[in-house]
Coordinates of N, CA and C in Angstrom, one line a residue:
S1 N -128.3 83.3 132.0 CA -127.9 81.9 132.1 C -127.4 81.4 130.7
Y2 N -126.5 80.5 130.7 CA -125.9 80.0 129.5 C -126.5 78.6 129.2
C3 N -127.6 78.3 129.8 CA -128.3 77.0 129.6 C -129.1 77.1 128.3
D4 N -128.8 76.3 127.4 CA -129.5 76.2 126.1 C -129.5 74.8 125.7
Q5 N -130.7 74.2 125.5 CA -130.8 72.8 125.2 C -130.1 72.4 123.9
S6 N -130.0 73.4 122.9 CA -129.3 73.0 121.7 C -127.8 72.8 121.9
L7 N -127.3 73.2 123.1 CA -125.9 73.1 123.4 C -125.6 71.8 124.2
E8 N -126.6 71.0 124.5 CA -126.4 69.9 125.4 C -125.4 68.9 124.9
E9 N -125.2 68.8 123.6 CA -124.2 67.9 123.0 C -122.9 68.5 122.7
I10 N -122.6 69.7 123.2 CA -121.4 70.4 123.0 C -120.5 70.4 124.2
V11 N -119.3 70.1 124.1 CA -118.3 70.2 125.2 C -117.6 71.5 125.1
S12 N -117.7 72.3 126.2 CA -117.0 73.6 126.3 C -115.6 73.5 126.9
L13 N -114.6 74.0 126.2 CA -113.3 74.0 126.8 C -113.1 75.3 127.5
I14 N -112.6 75.3 128.7 CA -112.5 76.5 129.5 C -111.1 76.6 130.1
N15 N -110.4 77.7 130.0 CA -109.1 77.9 130.6 C -108.1 76.9 130.3
V16 N -107.7 76.8 129.0 CA -106.6 76.0 128.6 C -105.4 76.9 128.9
C17 N -104.5 76.5 129.8 CA -103.4 77.3 130.2 C -102.1 76.5 130.4
V18 N -101.0 77.2 130.1 CA -99.7 76.7 130.3 C -98.9 77.8 131.0
L19 N -98.1 77.4 132.0 CA -97.3 78.4 132.7 C -96.4 79.1 131.7
K20 N -96.2 80.4 131.9 CA -95.4 81.2 130.9 C -94.0 80.6 130.6
E21 N -93.4 80.0 131.6 CA -92.0 79.5 131.3 C -92.0 78.2 130.5
Y22 N -93.2 77.6 130.3 CA -93.3 76.4 129.5 C -94.0 76.6 128.1
R23 N -94.3 77.9 127.8 CA -95.0 78.1 126.5 C -94.0 78.0 125.4
K24 N -94.6 77.9 124.2 CA -93.8 77.8 122.9 C -93.0 76.5 122.9
K25 N -93.5 75.5 123.6 CA -92.8 74.1 123.5 C -93.8 73.0 123.0
G26 N -95.0 73.4 122.6 CA -95.9 72.5 122.0 C -96.8 71.8 123.1
I27 N -96.7 72.2 124.3 CA -97.4 71.6 125.4 C -98.9 71.8 125.3
A28 N -99.4 73.0 125.0 CA -100.8 73.2 124.9 C -101.4 72.4 123.7
K29 N -100.7 72.4 122.6 CA -101.2 71.6 121.4 C -101.3 70.1 121.8
K30 N -100.3 69.6 122.5 CA -100.3 68.2 122.8 C -101.5 67.9 123.8
M31 N -101.7 68.9 124.8 CA -102.8 68.7 125.7 C -104.1 68.6 124.9
L32 N -104.3 69.6 124.0 CA -105.6 69.6 123.2 C -105.7 68.3 122.3
E33 N -104.6 67.9 121.7 CA -104.7 66.7 120.9 C -105.1 65.5 121.7
V34 N -104.5 65.3 122.8 CA -104.8 64.2 123.7 C -106.2 64.3 124.1
F35 N -106.7 65.4 124.6 CA -108.0 65.6 125.0 C -109.0 65.3 123.9
L36 N -108.8 65.8 122.7 CA -109.7 65.6 121.6 C -109.7 64.1 121.2
D37 N -108.5 63.4 121.2 CA -108.4 62.0 120.9 C -109.1 61.1 121.9
E38 N -109.0 61.5 123.2 CA -109.6 60.7 124.2 C -111.1 60.9 124.5
N39 N -111.6 62.0 123.9 CA -113.0 62.3 124.1 C -113.7 62.4 122.8
A40 N -114.4 61.3 122.5 CA -115.0 61.2 121.1 C -116.3 62.0 121.0
E41 N -116.3 63.2 121.4 CA -117.5 64.0 121.3 C -117.6 64.6 119.9
D42 N -118.8 64.9 119.4 CA -118.9 65.4 118.1 C -118.6 66.9 117.9
K43 N -118.9 67.7 119.0 CA -118.8 69.2 118.9 C -118.1 69.7 120.1
Y44 N -117.2 70.7 119.9 CA -116.5 71.3 121.0 C -116.7 72.8 120.7
E45 N -116.7 73.6 121.8 CA -116.7 75.1 121.7 C -115.7 75.7 122.7
L46 N -115.3 76.9 122.4 CA -114.5 77.6 123.3 C -114.6 79.1 123.0
F47 N -114.2 79.9 123.9 CA -114.2 81.4 123.7 C -112.8 81.8 123.9
C48 N -112.4 82.8 123.1 CA -111.0 83.3 123.2 C -111.0 84.8 122.9
L49 N -110.2 85.5 123.6 CA -110.0 86.9 123.3 C -109.4 87.1 121.9
E50 N -110.0 88.0 121.2 CA -109.7 88.2 119.8 C -108.2 88.6 119.6
D51 N -107.6 89.3 120.6 CA -106.2 89.7 120.5 C -105.2 88.7 120.9
N52 N -105.7 87.5 121.3 CA -104.8 86.4 121.8 C -104.4 85.6 120.5
K53 N -103.5 86.2 119.7 CA -103.1 85.6 118.4 C -102.5 84.2 118.6
S54 N -101.7 83.9 119.6 CA -101.1 82.6 119.8 C -102.2 81.6 120.1
A55 N -103.2 81.9 120.9 CA -104.2 81.0 121.2 C -105.1 80.7 120.0
L56 N -105.4 81.8 119.3 CA -106.2 81.6 118.0 C -105.5 80.7 117.1
S57 N -104.2 80.8 116.9 CA -103.4 80.0 116.1 C -103.4 78.5 116.5
L58 N -103.3 78.3 117.8 CA -103.3 77.0 118.4 C -104.6 76.3 118.1
Y59 N -105.7 77.0 118.5 CA -107.0 76.4 118.3 C -107.3 76.1 116.8
G60 N -106.9 77.1 116.0 CA -107.1 76.8 114.5 C -106.3 75.6 114.0
S61 N -105.1 75.4 114.6 CA -104.4 74.2 114.2 C -105.0 72.9 114.6
C62 N -105.9 73.0 115.6 CA -106.5 71.8 116.1 C -107.9 71.7 115.5
G63 N -108.2 72.5 114.5 CA -109.5 72.3 113.8 C -110.6 73.2 114.2
F64 N -110.4 74.1 115.1 CA -111.5 75.0 115.6 C -111.6 76.2 114.6
K65 N -112.9 76.6 114.4 CA -113.2 77.7 113.4 C -113.9 78.8 114.2
I66 N -113.7 80.0 113.9 CA -114.4 81.1 114.5 C -115.8 81.1 113.9
I67 N -116.8 81.2 114.8 CA -118.2 81.2 114.3 C -118.9 82.5 114.7
S68 N -118.4 83.2 115.7 CA -119.0 84.5 116.1 C -118.0 85.3 116.8
R69 N -118.4 86.6 116.9 CA -117.6 87.6 117.6 C -118.5 88.4 118.5
Q70 N -118.0 88.7 119.7 CA -118.9 89.5 120.6 C -118.0 90.4 121.5
K71 N -118.5 91.5 121.9 CA -117.8 92.3 122.8 C -117.5 91.6 124.1
A72 N -116.3 91.7 124.6 CA -115.9 91.0 125.8 C -115.7 92.0 126.9
F73 N -115.7 91.5 128.2 CA -115.4 92.4 129.3 C -114.1 92.0 129.9
T74 N -113.2 92.9 130.1 CA -112.0 92.7 130.8 C -111.8 93.8 131.7
V75 N -111.0 93.7 132.7 CA -110.8 94.7 133.7 C -110.0 95.9 133.1
N76 N -109.1 95.6 132.2 CA -108.2 96.6 131.7 C -108.7 97.3 130.4
N77 N -109.5 96.6 129.6 CA -109.8 97.2 128.3 C -111.3 96.8 128.0
Y78 N -112.1 97.8 127.9 CA -113.5 97.6 127.6 C -113.8 97.5 126.1
N79 N -112.8 97.8 125.3 CA -113.1 97.7 123.8 C -112.4 96.5 123.2
I80 N -112.5 95.4 123.8 CA -111.9 94.2 123.3 C -113.0 93.2 123.0
Y81 N -112.7 92.3 122.0 CA -113.7 91.4 121.6 C -113.3 90.0 121.9
S82 N -114.2 89.1 122.0 CA -113.9 87.6 122.1 C -114.5 87.0 120.9
V83 N -114.0 85.8 120.6 CA -114.6 85.0 119.5 C -115.1 83.7 120.0
R84 N -116.1 83.1 119.5 CA -116.6 81.8 119.8 C -116.1 80.9 118.7
M85 N -115.4 79.8 119.1 CA -114.8 78.9 118.1 C -115.5 77.5 118.4
M86 N -115.7 76.8 117.3 CA -116.2 75.4 117.4 C -115.4 74.5 116.5
R87 N -115.5 73.2 116.9 CA -114.9 72.2 116.2 C -115.8 71.0 116.1

């Protein structure tokens, strides 16, 4: 279970996605900026595969910092890691 009372004040971002044909046009950044501006929460978290360099760059540009790293499970590659990021 991912239920932890210390996380009650944290908003988790899950599955921020843009269709492939619309990527590299600033859409994901704009979506995140609008979401963060419209939701005045103090803390946000997300998990991202460590090899997803474009997503890591996007989240970093929106103020997210890597706080931990853990082994991730994927169907194709068992030796991949994900990072937990917070803002």
